[in-house]
XYZ file of C-alpha atoms in Angstrom:
551
model
C 107.530 89.676 71.806
C 107.845 93.314 72.560
C 110.570 95.860 72.986
C 110.812 95.338 76.728
C 110.862 91.548 76.641
C 113.796 89.192 76.921
C 113.581 88.645 73.180
C 117.373 88.499 72.984
C 116.944 84.806 73.820
C 114.889 84.365 70.668
C 117.971 85.308 68.653
C 120.160 82.780 70.475
C 118.021 79.672 70.354
C 118.136 77.287 67.430
C 117.506 73.617 66.836
C 120.450 71.435 67.871
C 120.822 68.506 65.449
C 120.151 64.990 66.658
C 123.061 62.917 67.952
C 122.671 60.558 64.991
C 123.707 63.451 62.776
C 126.313 65.040 65.023
C 128.509 61.967 65.539
C 128.954 61.219 61.802
C 129.480 64.951 61.227
C 132.352 65.036 63.737
C 134.032 62.075 62.010
C 133.542 63.362 58.461
C 134.577 66.906 59.361
C 137.664 65.641 61.172
C 138.858 64.087 57.922
C 137.819 67.091 55.804
C 139.460 69.602 58.145
C 142.643 67.502 58.195
C 142.855 67.345 54.394
C 142.346 71.108 54.014
C 144.807 71.917 56.817
C 147.363 69.511 55.312
C 146.980 71.239 51.938
C 147.317 74.688 53.517
C 150.508 73.770 55.366
C 151.941 72.195 52.231
C 151.144 75.273 50.134
C 151.861 78.186 52.482
C 154.641 77.028 54.799
C 158.197 75.788 54.212
C 157.163 72.529 55.878
C 156.746 69.383 53.822
C 154.405 67.187 55.862
C 154.334 63.537 54.944
C 151.012 62.128 53.671
C 151.385 59.400 56.300
C 150.788 62.037 59.007
C 147.353 62.895 57.649
C 145.464 60.147 59.474
C 147.182 60.690 62.875
C 146.438 64.434 62.569
C 142.803 63.724 61.783
C 142.452 61.378 64.750
C 144.526 63.166 67.405
C 143.809 66.793 66.546
C 140.346 66.838 64.957
C 138.538 63.755 66.264
C 139.455 62.246 69.645
C 139.579 65.487 71.714
C 136.063 66.428 70.607
C 134.518 62.987 71.008
C 136.068 62.862 74.469
C 134.744 66.312 75.435
C 131.303 65.668 73.941
C 130.775 62.664 76.181
C 132.526 64.179 79.210
C 130.386 67.335 79.455
C 127.199 65.271 79.428
C 128.423 62.819 82.081
C 130.009 65.280 84.513
C 127.529 68.166 84.428
C 124.079 67.349 85.880
C 121.254 67.286 83.339
C 123.462 68.561 80.525
C 122.003 66.998 77.343
C 124.335 64.857 75.263
C 123.165 66.631 72.098
C 124.242 69.983 73.557
C 127.558 68.512 74.655
C 128.453 67.197 71.223
C 127.196 70.343 69.519
C 129.620 72.366 71.661
C 132.332 69.914 70.600
C 131.383 70.495 66.940
C 131.767 74.248 67.414
C 135.192 73.817 68.988
C 136.219 71.439 66.203
C 135.405 74.202 63.690
C 137.306 76.795 65.768
C 140.335 74.482 65.746
C 140.112 74.216 61.959
C 139.964 78.014 61.576
C 143.042 78.439 63.786
C 144.825 75.730 61.779
C 144.274 77.802 58.630
C 145.531 80.926 60.417
C 148.550 78.960 61.637
C 149.451 78.061 58.043
C 150.055 81.766 57.461
C 152.374 82.336 60.438
C 155.636 84.030 59.393
C 157.873 82.666 62.152
C 157.989 80.091 64.928
C 157.184 82.662 67.621
C 153.945 83.712 65.949
C 153.033 80.093 65.329
C 153.513 79.350 69.026
C 151.265 82.277 70.007
C 148.538 81.250 67.520
C 148.524 77.697 68.861
C 148.171 78.815 72.476
C 145.552 81.396 71.529
C 143.590 78.446 70.090
C 143.849 76.503 73.354
C 142.759 79.523 75.378
C 139.893 80.321 72.986
C 138.465 76.807 73.227
C 138.746 76.865 77.007
C 136.919 80.204 77.208
C 134.212 79.021 74.782
C 133.628 76.003 77.012
C 133.428 78.101 80.161
C 131.034 80.641 78.653
C 128.746 78.044 77.015
C 128.607 75.851 80.111
C 127.966 78.766 82.481
C 125.137 80.041 80.283
C 123.529 76.626 79.999
C 124.070 75.248 83.516
C 124.507 78.311 85.764
C 127.471 80.069 87.317
C 127.096 78.284 90.659
C 128.880 75.276 89.122
C 131.888 77.322 87.984
C 134.449 75.137 89.839
C 133.297 71.984 88.075
C 133.037 73.897 84.794
C 136.632 75.125 85.109
C 137.814 71.545 85.451
C 135.642 69.850 82.851
C 136.064 72.703 80.370
C 139.840 72.209 80.500
C 139.640 68.592 79.317
C 139.255 69.466 75.646
C 142.113 71.986 75.380
C 144.244 69.645 77.526
C 143.726 66.856 74.981
C 144.697 69.257 72.196
C 147.758 70.405 74.141
C 148.826 66.785 74.585
C 148.388 66.150 70.860
C 150.305 69.328 70.026
C 153.253 68.353 72.173
C 153.163 64.833 70.766
C 153.558 66.222 67.241
C 155.733 69.306 67.553
C 155.514 71.202 70.837
C 158.648 69.784 72.371
C 160.898 70.391 69.328
C 160.465 74.155 68.922
C 163.419 75.178 71.073
C 161.506 77.255 73.637
C 162.667 77.489 77.231
C 160.744 75.937 80.095
C 159.700 79.441 81.142
C 157.932 79.942 77.788
C 155.936 76.748 78.273
C 154.990 77.662 81.834
C 154.080 81.199 80.754
C 151.761 79.902 78.023
C 149.928 77.529 80.347
C 149.676 80.230 83.030
C 148.128 82.554 80.431
C 145.424 79.971 79.812
C 144.584 79.747 83.512
C 144.691 83.537 83.997
C 142.325 84.075 81.049
C 139.883 81.518 82.456
C 140.005 83.083 85.910
C 139.440 86.541 84.424
C 136.398 85.344 82.472
C 134.840 83.680 85.514
C 135.523 86.818 87.551
C 133.780 89.008 84.974
C 130.790 86.669 84.777
C 130.616 86.512 88.567
C 130.670 90.319 88.894
C 127.969 90.706 86.250
C 125.801 88.095 87.954
C 126.328 89.748 91.350
C 125.311 93.168 90.055
C 122.193 91.771 88.410
C 121.276 89.631 91.416
C 121.617 92.632 93.699
C 119.217 94.569 91.472
C 116.553 91.911 90.900
C 117.301 89.135 93.424
C 117.423 86.780 90.427
C 120.538 85.145 88.997
C 120.606 86.047 85.323
C 122.679 82.934 84.557
C 120.179 80.787 86.425
C 117.432 82.412 84.388
C 119.337 81.878 81.140
C 120.170 78.251 81.831
C 116.631 77.542 83.021
C 115.079 79.034 79.896
C 117.445 77.098 77.640
C 116.604 73.855 79.500
C 112.901 74.762 79.634
C 112.862 74.498 83.419
C 109.776 75.430 85.402
C 110.523 77.912 88.189
C 109.079 80.728 90.251
C 110.591 84.214 90.302
C 110.875 85.798 93.726
C 109.634 89.107 92.330
C 106.446 91.097 91.925
C 103.603 92.464 94.029
C 100.364 90.961 95.255
C 97.345 91.461 93.001
C 93.869 90.065 92.338
C 93.408 90.288 88.553
C 90.059 89.738 86.896
C 89.367 86.608 84.886
C 86.637 87.012 82.275
C 84.729 83.957 81.092
C 82.875 83.773 77.779
C 80.737 80.630 77.530
C 78.863 79.299 74.491
C 76.421 76.397 74.694
C 74.821 74.679 71.699
C 74.360 71.330 73.403
C 78.096 71.113 73.858
C 79.903 73.838 75.792
C 82.850 76.072 74.938
C 84.552 78.043 77.704
C 86.852 80.878 76.665
C 88.984 82.167 79.549
C 90.414 85.677 79.339
C 92.497 86.464 82.443
C 93.916 89.948 82.826
C 97.324 88.331 83.064
C 100.018 88.233 80.407
C 101.643 84.921 79.394
C 105.298 85.387 80.291
C 108.110 86.066 80.718
C 109.451 82.954 78.952
C 109.296 79.190 79.095
C 108.505 77.706 82.485
C 109.541 80.846 84.364
C 106.607 82.710 85.883
C 103.540 82.487 83.668
C 105.239 81.694 80.378
C 103.233 78.475 80.039
C 99.968 80.019 81.259
C 98.004 79.732 78.015
C 98.862 76.063 77.562
C 98.036 75.279 81.195
C 94.636 76.961 80.873
C 93.859 75.180 77.591
C 94.866 71.838 79.095
C 92.610 72.333 82.124
C 89.596 73.544 80.125
C 89.747 70.482 77.883
C 90.217 67.891 80.618
C 86.620 68.090 81.814
C 83.486 66.181 80.934
C 82.687 65.028 77.419
C 81.195 67.800 75.325
C 83.129 70.510 77.158
C 86.091 72.290 75.645
C 87.902 75.576 76.097
C 90.574 77.958 74.925
C 92.620 80.958 76.062
C 91.998 84.581 75.023
C 94.649 87.284 75.255
C 93.535 90.642 76.647
C 95.465 93.868 75.926
C 98.154 93.943 78.606
C 101.952 93.947 78.939
C 104.585 91.832 80.625
C 104.037 93.822 83.797
C 101.070 91.482 84.244
C 103.234 88.332 84.082
C 102.751 85.769 86.815
C 105.662 85.437 89.195
C 104.839 81.851 90.137
C 103.839 79.296 87.455
C 101.718 77.450 90.037
C 99.366 80.443 90.105
C 97.896 79.160 86.850
C 95.700 77.097 89.185
C 94.591 80.298 90.897
C 93.640 81.706 87.501
C 91.620 78.598 86.700
C 89.800 78.782 90.021
C 88.392 82.158 88.918
C 86.905 80.795 85.675
C 83.137 81.118 86.249
C 79.816 79.942 84.823
C 78.042 82.965 83.296
C 74.318 83.400 82.760
C 73.667 82.908 79.051
C 71.287 84.541 76.579
C 70.010 83.360 73.198
C 70.240 86.670 71.347
C 73.200 88.648 70.064
C 73.949 91.283 67.469
C 75.663 90.879 64.142
C 79.416 91.473 64.232
C 80.120 95.208 63.935
C 83.395 96.478 62.466
C 85.027 99.887 62.351
C 88.572 100.826 61.325
C 89.987 104.007 62.877
C 93.225 103.837 60.902
C 95.636 103.258 63.776
C 93.353 100.688 65.380
C 90.342 98.654 64.326
C 87.605 96.951 66.311
C 85.202 94.086 65.706
C 82.493 93.427 68.247
C 79.021 92.130 69.003
C 76.463 92.613 71.721
C 75.380 89.574 73.713
C 72.326 90.706 75.635
C 73.389 93.862 77.440
C 77.103 92.996 77.336
C 79.783 93.387 74.682
C 82.544 91.225 73.203
C 85.130 93.300 71.318
C 88.234 92.281 69.365
C 90.962 94.831 68.652
C 93.949 94.992 66.355
C 96.477 97.813 66.211
C 98.913 97.545 63.326
C 102.467 97.942 64.597
C 101.474 97.677 68.272
C 102.547 94.715 70.376
C 101.061 95.348 73.835
C 99.004 97.877 75.759
C 99.045 98.928 79.395
C 95.957 97.523 81.092
C 94.488 100.939 81.822
C 94.578 102.160 78.220
C 91.115 100.813 77.364
C 89.627 99.363 80.537
C 90.588 101.878 83.207
C 86.973 103.008 83.673
C 85.206 99.929 82.267
C 83.648 97.070 84.239
C 85.197 93.763 83.083
C 81.896 91.993 83.738
C 80.245 94.180 81.063
C 82.882 94.135 78.318
C 85.296 91.462 77.122
C 88.135 93.090 75.186
C 90.371 90.685 73.262
C 93.676 91.624 71.636
C 93.857 89.511 68.466
C 97.662 89.649 68.620
C 97.872 88.591 64.981
C 101.206 90.138 64.032
C 103.839 88.104 62.200
C 105.333 85.580 64.598
C 108.956 86.145 63.530
C 108.834 89.851 62.683
C 106.279 91.264 65.048
C 106.070 94.829 66.340
C 107.981 96.022 69.394
C 105.889 99.055 70.270
C 103.904 99.319 73.500
C 101.181 101.847 74.273
C 101.698 103.389 77.701
C 98.827 104.491 79.896
C 98.550 108.270 80.092
C 100.277 108.921 76.769
C 98.606 110.985 74.068
C 98.404 107.877 71.906
C 96.630 106.007 74.702
C 94.123 108.848 75.092
C 93.452 108.792 71.349
C 92.944 105.015 71.278
C 90.628 105.248 74.269
C 88.443 107.770 72.422
C 88.232 105.357 69.488
C 87.284 102.536 71.857
C 84.553 104.578 73.536
C 83.184 105.632 70.157
C 83.077 102.010 69.004
C 81.261 100.944 72.153
C 78.657 103.630 71.489
C 78.201 102.294 67.950
C 77.907 98.753 69.261
C 75.350 99.715 71.900
C 72.786 100.452 69.151
C 73.240 97.133 67.320
C 69.937 95.159 67.287
C 69.779 91.691 68.822
C 68.840 88.590 66.839
C 68.765 84.840 67.435
C 72.244 83.448 68.014
C 73.703 80.203 66.640
C 77.210 78.852 66.936
C 79.469 75.864 66.345
C 82.945 75.330 67.726
C 85.851 72.921 67.934
C 89.136 72.742 69.795
C 91.856 70.616 68.240
C 94.644 69.439 70.527
C 97.918 69.097 68.597
C 101.518 70.284 68.817
C 99.921 73.712 68.476
C 96.510 73.821 70.130
C 93.950 75.476 67.845
C 90.316 76.509 68.116
C 87.596 77.520 65.677
C 84.299 79.274 66.426
C 81.625 79.840 63.793
C 78.860 82.279 64.792
C 75.666 82.900 62.832
C 73.428 85.898 63.527
C 70.755 87.259 61.159
C 72.339 85.619 58.098
C 75.844 86.833 58.899
C 78.398 84.062 59.403
C 81.623 84.840 61.224
C 84.660 82.578 61.650
C 87.064 83.062 64.560
C 90.286 81.005 64.370
C 92.698 80.827 67.307
C 96.116 79.270 67.713
C 98.290 78.897 70.814
C 101.309 80.766 69.467
C 102.891 84.207 69.827
C 101.698 85.717 66.559
C 100.594 84.331 63.217
C 102.618 82.640 60.490
C 102.042 83.384 56.768
C 100.349 80.042 56.091
C 97.652 80.868 58.666
C 97.059 84.211 56.945
C 96.676 82.415 53.625
C 94.201 79.993 55.193
C 92.180 82.884 56.616
C 92.141 84.550 53.197
C 90.765 81.348 51.662
C 87.945 81.204 54.215
C 86.875 84.787 53.458
C 85.134 83.378 50.383
C 82.926 81.248 52.661
C 82.339 83.585 55.618
C 81.285 87.211 55.925
C 84.067 87.917 58.423
C 87.169 85.922 59.380
C 89.144 86.855 62.493
C 92.427 85.221 63.471
C 94.016 85.445 66.905
C 96.966 84.058 68.842
C 97.220 83.551 72.584
C 100.575 85.403 72.825
C 102.013 82.337 74.535
C 105.608 82.436 75.762
C 105.682 78.737 76.621
C 108.401 77.614 74.219
C 111.432 79.719 73.440
C 112.337 77.246 70.679
C 108.956 77.870 69.049
C 109.416 81.626 69.271
C 112.793 81.344 67.628
C 112.072 78.839 64.896
C 108.401 78.530 63.979
C 107.732 79.669 60.416
C 104.782 77.367 59.661
C 101.738 76.365 61.691
C 99.553 73.284 61.855
C 97.076 74.444 59.214
C 95.712 70.907 58.848
C 94.565 71.026 62.471
C 93.044 74.457 61.869
C 91.163 73.246 58.781
C 89.823 70.269 60.694
C 88.690 72.521 63.553
C 86.960 74.931 61.159
C 85.152 72.105 59.353
C 83.963 70.599 62.618
C 82.831 74.005 63.891
C 80.937 74.787 60.674
C 79.209 71.392 60.775
C 78.328 71.934 64.446
C 76.462 75.270 64.044
C 73.187 75.139 65.973
C 71.004 77.489 68.035
C 73.078 78.462 71.032
C 73.265 80.615 74.129
C 76.193 82.832 75.036
C 77.189 84.548 78.273
C 79.908 86.676 79.813
C 80.973 87.129 83.416
C 84.030 88.213 85.382
C 85.522 87.212 88.705
C 88.716 88.263 90.486
C 91.295 85.739 91.569
C 92.589 84.966 94.995
C 95.769 86.978 95.784
C 98.727 86.106 93.583
C 101.921 87.844 92.496
C 102.325 89.749 89.220
C 105.745 91.040 88.188
C 104.599 94.639 87.568
C 107.588 97.026 87.575
C 109.938 94.257 88.715
C 109.681 92.987 85.151
C 111.506 96.085 83.918
C 114.328 95.444 86.363
C 114.530 91.839 85.242
C 114.665 92.688 81.538
C 117.087 95.568 81.951
C 119.317 93.235 83.949
C 119.280 90.539 81.281
C 120.063 93.121 78.603
C 122.955 94.397 80.719
C 124.182 90.831 81.139
C 124.269 90.208 77.399
C 125.988 93.476 76.545
C 128.506 93.400 79.376
C 129.414 89.829 78.570
C 130.011 90.642 74.896
C 132.091 93.714 75.782
C 134.082 91.776 78.379
C 134.800 88.952 75.916
C 135.952 91.401 73.249
C 138.249 93.136 75.734
C 139.561 89.811 77.021
C 140.345 88.582 73.526
C 142.131 91.832 72.644
C 144.208 91.572 75.827
C 145.061 87.949 75.000
C 146.328 88.892 71.545
C 148.464 91.683 72.999
C 149.679 89.433 75.826
C 150.671 86.518 73.599
C 152.015 88.338 70.537
C 153.649 91.430 72.000
């Protein structure tokens, strides 16, 4: 996703189990935690708990408070999924178990008291932090109230069992509860200050961004500058028609924010036309500075998709590897279609290759075929020595391609709509057969590489590309396998469909829209600051709590 992207979210997102698994887990774990805690107290403390207390402990301390909170968060907070609510309850149930084990090692009543109240405060702070991140800081008043329900239930259970028989003065009880409220207020204050600083820098609430990405909301960012990017259209017609759209816009930043869902929107629109017409998205070499600010501008992109004049002759696919970058390309009439791959490079500034090149003459596609989970983070900046070197390689390759002879062109293609949209294009020129496989993901998984390797026995060249989509943060975080069955089906259909064809390329600029440009840097730096400041603040807060309660 790139060094400058909000890829920190990719590390935070995981698949929350279904409710049908979470509810039994809470019940089973409540019993298991109770048995282990009972054994720990029997073995490591002078207490001799009665076996008859095991079931009440399981119900009052490890079950009811978390079932209550799991349902409460979902009902009180707007649009908060029940699965998230109960998963948060599961986390707090585990935290309670860990503190119960720590409590079994307390050496006196005073330390035991402090450990118990540190548990209550910890759970309250976990609730506040999780709910702010997933719903936004604007609801902090409601979060402060609803987040207190769970620790309040635990406090009630604690006092029902032992809290009133420890011999502490009323002041000690009031002091402990006041510590809980002070810690919560301090956390909200820190989060509010962080959000204010970030909002003042980018005019975007980082917590609103975080919660929106986690909920997969669709929203516009009030950032960026007006631009009119080019949209290149490659069309192939063999009786049916394939339209490949290559806008000079980057899919991002993430999810429904800005243009994160751009590739999917374009693919949807290109395949909703007349029978026999299909289409796919091509990723040009650009960075997140070219992200759309407004997701609705995907329509503006589509309006610029054109109908090029087509020719029936093209060159064989030419390949040259320059070590740090390699190119594949073919002439179509007097125009060129070129695919690039730079090992270890994620994105390129738009001017690196095309600063002095007419987009209507050359289509340059970044294959973006790095590993989806362990991709590169390096960007090539315009004006750098590396960029100048890559540009010389590109110009040299174009010179080589300009001399390639033209022959009759034939092609077959297929687009397969599935959970992951895929496309296959088989081109045949002068006895050379080339397979191009595309998938609407952000990189390539190992099973797709294996599939491509298998097809190299059937085709002279096999190229694989991804769209660099940022539509689904869950996909970015968790996808390790792709829909290879859909890819195989698309390749088979494309190979069976090969027939004499025409191919054409054109370019048209869009109506004015907003691209993030340098505002993207401010946005990403702000999110990174948010994450780091929050972690530092939580560590400091926890250290202060330990000192406050124990010393």
